[in-house]
Amino acid sequence: MAGAEQSHRWTLQAKTALVTGGTKGLGHAIIEELAGFGAIIHTCARDKSQLNECLSQWQKKGFQVTGSINNVGGIRAKPTLDCTADDFSFHISTNLESAFHLSQLSHPLFKASGSGNIVFISSISGVVSLNPSSIYSATKAAMNQLARNLACEWASDGIRANAVAPGVIATPMAASVYDDHFKKIAIARKPLGRFGEPEEVASVVAFLCPLENPVSGLLDSRRAMAGAMAGAEQSQRWTLRAKTALVTGGTKGIGHAIVEELAGFGAIIHTCARDETQLNECLSQWQKKGFQVTGSVCDASSRTERVKLMQTVSSVFGGKLDILINNVGAIRAKPTLDYTADDFSFHISTNLESAFHLSQLSHPLLKATGCGNIVFMSSISGVVSLSIGSIYSATKGAMNQLARNLACEWASDGIKVNAVAPAVIATPLADAVYDDDFKKVVIARKPLGRFGKPEEVASVVAFLCMPAASYITGQTICVDGGLSVNGFSYQPQV
Ligand SMILES: NC(=O)c1ccc[n+]([C@@H]2O[C@H](COP(=O)([O-])OP(=O)(O)OC[C@H]3O[C@@H](n4cnc5c(N)ncnc54)[C@H](OP(=O)(O)O)[C@@H]3O)[C@@H](O)[C@H]2O)c1
């Protein structure tokens, strides 16, 4: 961790948290992760002796955790036609009503603290269809929607809400509910080819928790938490020490913030841009900050220059690369009917082909490390329609799909692939492209009511490249201040 500024942003020191169901599985791992970053926690469970045992273990570890008896969550795995009225109300009350009511009850406490963070532990069964229980899955989908609604409704109270949707994690609940046949099928369907570990979910929850700045973006929870980490094991999962990275377009805006964020976590970076003077200026600033960054001039829209860039990267890093950040992107904002053939190929070559080809070129280097990471810098305009250019948006939609495809195709090579989709981040590109009317409308549509900052995107990118995010692949993570989940529930304040 490079500076006090970065470690100040990545901490949960003295934050207070309620984690329901903390004596086993995911809840237990979440407590250990949050407490490891300095949070003070209260938890609840049904089994008193197990709760007391956990509390005494946590005390020995130096964690600040208290507990009380309560009923939290569960699943009764049954075909839909076998579900009774009691099964129905069991799932509603334990999974959905408890989460809904506790959110209501915690609202005044969050408001009193000036910032709050709700994380619903949903399930991938609330996103796609999975046996073994339709009503369990429906409660999880309801939690995903609750996160969207509360994110909009309570944003002005300084409260952020997100849902985390794990898919088959090795916990006591999974062991009791899923039979061997189900487990075999689930593993065969997962590109990563294994069950997740509870701490791989806990790290995401910790990342989503509130940090110093109470009005930060949807996934701004960022700044994982240096400084206050409890043990060697935890600090090994939350580091990029000695990892090698290529970040394209690192001299300005989001790319510049990514270089600084990765370097702050100990990564060794190569970057590129077209403007040589600006590149040299950045390199000399980074050297003064003690960051290990090299750079070369390259137009990423040129096939020949991309090949040359990757040759340089290979020689700088000895034929291996841990991280590729495909950040370069450009936009010519026009109505669709005004686009020329040149506009079309400009967007394709700069945004899509550069990212696709650099991924191909980096594959042997990423494979050589045994645990590579690719992140595509997409855009929220690749997820919903924004009037900033249909071709630009199509290239971003294509990047989201590329992330899904490569995540599956290259998982067996030890490569994870994700996309990050920001919405209106204060950068030179945003200044040049968006006029004042557009900016006003976008801010009015964002529950968080402001533009994002480059470092609020960079933190998500850094997290995705850490061992702490080892079970996340093929995803498109929106860093958009809630823009993409706001239908029309948010009342614009313009
Ligand atoms: N800002 C936003 O609101 C926003 C929202 C969603 C998505 N994004 C995406 O985020 C990424 C970064 O955007 P930004 O706002 O940070 O842009 P920016 O402020 O314009 O910075 C772009 C960086 O990329 C370099 N670059 C541009 N074209 C290049 C090329 N052909 N070859 C090599 N380097 C090139 C630039 O340096 P040179 O000019 O010297 O080459 C600069 O370092 C883009 O993919 C963009 O689509 C941005």
XYZ file of N, CA and C and ligand atoms in Angstrom, residues 248-256 271-276 278-279 297-302 305 326-331 346 349-351 354 376-381 388 392 396 399 420-431 434 446 452 454 457 479, ligand 1:
237
model
N -3.661 -0.380 -20.489
C -3.600 0.468 -21.692
C -4.235 1.823 -21.383
N -3.681 2.872 -22.006
C -4.227 4.223 -21.801
C -4.110 4.708 -20.380
N -2.881 4.685 -19.829
C -2.710 4.979 -18.406
C -2.331 6.417 -18.083
N -2.329 7.305 -19.059
C -1.832 8.663 -18.771
C -2.918 9.632 -18.332
N -4.167 9.256 -18.499
C -5.262 10.176 -18.145
C -6.425 9.394 -17.529
N -7.315 10.144 -16.912
C -8.620 9.599 -16.506
C -8.568 8.298 -15.726
N -9.430 7.382 -16.144
C -9.597 6.118 -15.418
C -8.315 5.281 -15.460
N -7.672 5.238 -16.633
C -6.441 4.443 -16.772
C -5.359 4.923 -15.823
N -5.228 6.241 -15.684
C -4.233 6.828 -14.775
C -4.523 6.389 -13.337
N 2.460 0.662 -19.069
C 1.296 1.317 -19.651
C 1.653 1.897 -21.010
N 0.617 2.358 -21.719
C 0.872 2.935 -23.037
C -0.124 4.064 -23.295
N 0.265 4.959 -24.194
C -0.629 6.021 -24.672
C -0.026 6.541 -25.965
N -0.748 7.452 -26.635
C -0.216 7.960 -27.902
C 0.683 9.177 -27.693
N 0.377 9.992 -26.693
C 1.102 11.246 -26.480
C 2.368 10.994 -25.649
N 3.528 11.101 -26.331
C 4.801 10.734 -25.688
C 5.167 11.681 -24.539
N 3.203 13.477 -22.592
C 2.380 13.223 -21.421
C 2.783 11.904 -20.736
N 3.115 10.917 -21.555
C 3.535 9.620 -21.006
C 4.794 9.814 -20.157
N 5.029 4.305 -26.147
C 4.064 4.970 -27.012
C 3.440 3.917 -27.912
N 2.108 3.919 -27.963
C 1.435 2.919 -28.799
C 0.032 3.418 -29.125
N -0.358 3.299 -30.371
C -1.758 3.540 -30.731
C -2.447 2.179 -30.698
N -3.261 1.954 -29.681
C -3.862 0.629 -29.481
C -4.849 0.259 -30.582
N -5.196 1.215 -31.443
C -6.119 0.861 -32.526
C -5.370 0.246 -33.717
N -4.021 0.216 -33.637
C -3.238 -0.346 -34.748
C -2.755 -1.754 -34.411
N 1.024 -2.012 -34.022
C 1.526 -1.410 -32.775
C 1.168 -2.262 -31.559
N -7.683 -3.789 -20.255
C -8.007 -3.200 -21.554
C -8.814 -1.930 -21.320
N -8.098 -0.826 -21.080
C -8.781 0.405 -20.678
C -9.029 1.377 -21.833
N -8.172 1.310 -22.872
C -8.294 2.301 -23.958
C -9.702 2.300 -24.542
N -10.227 3.501 -24.727
C -11.537 3.610 -25.366
C -11.739 5.033 -25.839
N -12.544 5.183 -26.870
C -12.802 6.531 -27.389
C -14.237 6.580 -27.883
N -14.726 7.807 -28.042
C -16.132 7.957 -28.397
C -16.302 9.140 -29.344
N -13.588 3.315 -36.610
C -12.843 3.958 -35.510
C -13.226 3.322 -34.163
N -12.148 -0.500 -34.028
C -10.710 -0.774 -33.858
C -10.192 -0.259 -32.514
N -10.677 0.907 -32.055
C -10.137 1.472 -30.805
C -10.688 0.741 -29.582
N -11.972 0.487 -29.570
C -12.581 -0.056 -28.342
C -12.607 -1.587 -28.315
N -9.009 -3.654 -30.324
C -7.796 -3.510 -29.505
C -7.893 -4.425 -28.282
N -11.916 -5.793 -18.788
C -12.316 -4.910 -19.894
C -12.948 -3.653 -19.310
N -12.506 -2.472 -19.773
C -13.173 -1.245 -19.342
C -14.342 -1.010 -20.288
N -15.496 -1.431 -19.832
C -16.708 -1.309 -20.622
C -17.380 0.026 -20.266
N -18.693 0.049 -20.259
C -19.438 1.266 -19.921
C -20.872 0.854 -19.618
N -21.544 1.676 -18.821
C -22.944 1.401 -18.530
C -23.766 1.507 -19.822
N -23.199 2.225 -20.812
C -23.903 2.333 -22.095
C -23.886 1.010 -22.862
N -25.475 8.408 -26.118
C -24.136 8.924 -26.373
C -23.506 8.225 -27.567
N -20.583 3.260 -30.203
C -19.772 3.209 -28.975
C -20.402 2.195 -28.017
N -19.184 -1.550 -26.337
C -19.122 -1.826 -24.894
C -19.964 -3.063 -24.547
N -17.937 -5.952 -25.374
C -16.893 -6.250 -24.375
C -17.475 -7.031 -23.193
N -15.805 -4.074 -16.292
C -16.250 -3.043 -15.353
C -16.964 -1.980 -16.175
N -18.172 -1.630 -15.748
C -19.003 -0.734 -16.554
C -19.304 0.558 -15.797
N -18.487 1.585 -16.000
C -18.725 2.857 -15.300
C -19.768 3.691 -16.016
N -20.301 4.663 -15.271
C -21.191 5.655 -15.898
C -20.771 7.041 -15.463
N -20.469 7.812 -16.429
C -20.068 9.214 -16.287
C -19.130 9.456 -15.096
N -17.883 9.288 -15.424
C -16.798 9.476 -14.460
C -16.070 10.756 -14.881
N -15.685 11.561 -13.907
C -15.041 12.849 -14.228
C -13.633 12.634 -14.781
N -13.526 12.614 -16.114
C -12.230 12.422 -16.791
C -12.159 13.401 -17.962
N -10.975 13.549 -18.572
C -10.883 14.400 -19.764
C -11.861 13.950 -20.863
N -12.043 12.630 -21.010
C -12.984 12.148 -22.027
C -14.403 12.644 -21.739
N -14.842 12.514 -20.494
C -16.197 12.946 -20.131
C -16.350 14.449 -20.339
N -15.307 15.211 -20.002
C -15.365 16.663 -20.188
C -15.551 17.020 -21.650
N -19.387 15.031 -23.062
C -20.728 15.265 -22.536
C -20.992 16.758 -22.357
N -28.970 9.569 -11.304
C -28.137 8.723 -10.453
C -28.593 8.842 -9.009
N -19.009 9.970 -10.898
C -18.025 9.136 -10.210
C -16.641 9.740 -10.349
N -12.466 8.843 -10.945
C -11.683 7.755 -11.546
C -11.255 6.695 -10.532
N -13.565 3.801 -9.860
C -13.549 2.704 -10.835
C -12.287 1.870 -10.617
N -20.305 0.357 -12.133
C -19.833 1.366 -11.169
C -20.479 2.664 -11.625
N -15.243 8.761 -18.373
C -16.395 8.138 -18.413
O -17.453 8.710 -18.068
C -16.472 6.709 -18.891
C -17.688 6.045 -18.704
C -17.793 4.729 -19.133
C -16.707 4.108 -19.711
N -15.520 4.771 -19.876
C -14.414 4.054 -20.516
O -13.260 4.126 -19.709
C -12.084 4.086 -20.519
C -11.188 5.268 -20.165
O -11.931 6.461 -20.344
P -11.459 7.875 -19.780
O -12.683 8.658 -19.546
O -10.478 7.682 -18.703
O -10.723 8.445 -21.096
P -9.628 9.606 -21.257
O -9.759 10.554 -20.152
O -9.786 10.092 -22.650
O -8.240 8.813 -21.158
C -7.944 7.850 -22.139
C -6.543 7.311 -21.978
O -6.324 6.366 -23.033
C -5.290 6.822 -23.924
N -5.724 6.472 -25.285
C -6.830 6.891 -25.926
N -6.880 6.348 -27.164
C -5.767 5.586 -27.286
C -5.253 4.769 -28.301
N -5.854 4.647 -29.494
N -4.104 4.106 -28.087
C -3.455 4.225 -26.905
N -3.894 4.978 -25.895
C -5.040 5.655 -26.087
C -5.182 8.324 -23.667
O -3.870 8.848 -23.953
P -3.533 9.429 -25.434
O -4.623 10.367 -25.784
O -2.189 10.073 -25.254
O -3.454 8.252 -26.348
C -5.473 8.372 -22.161
O -4.333 7.984 -21.428
C -12.592 4.090 -21.961
O -12.617 2.780 -22.451
C -13.997 4.628 -21.851
O -14.818 4.189 -22.908
C -15.393 6.079 -19.482
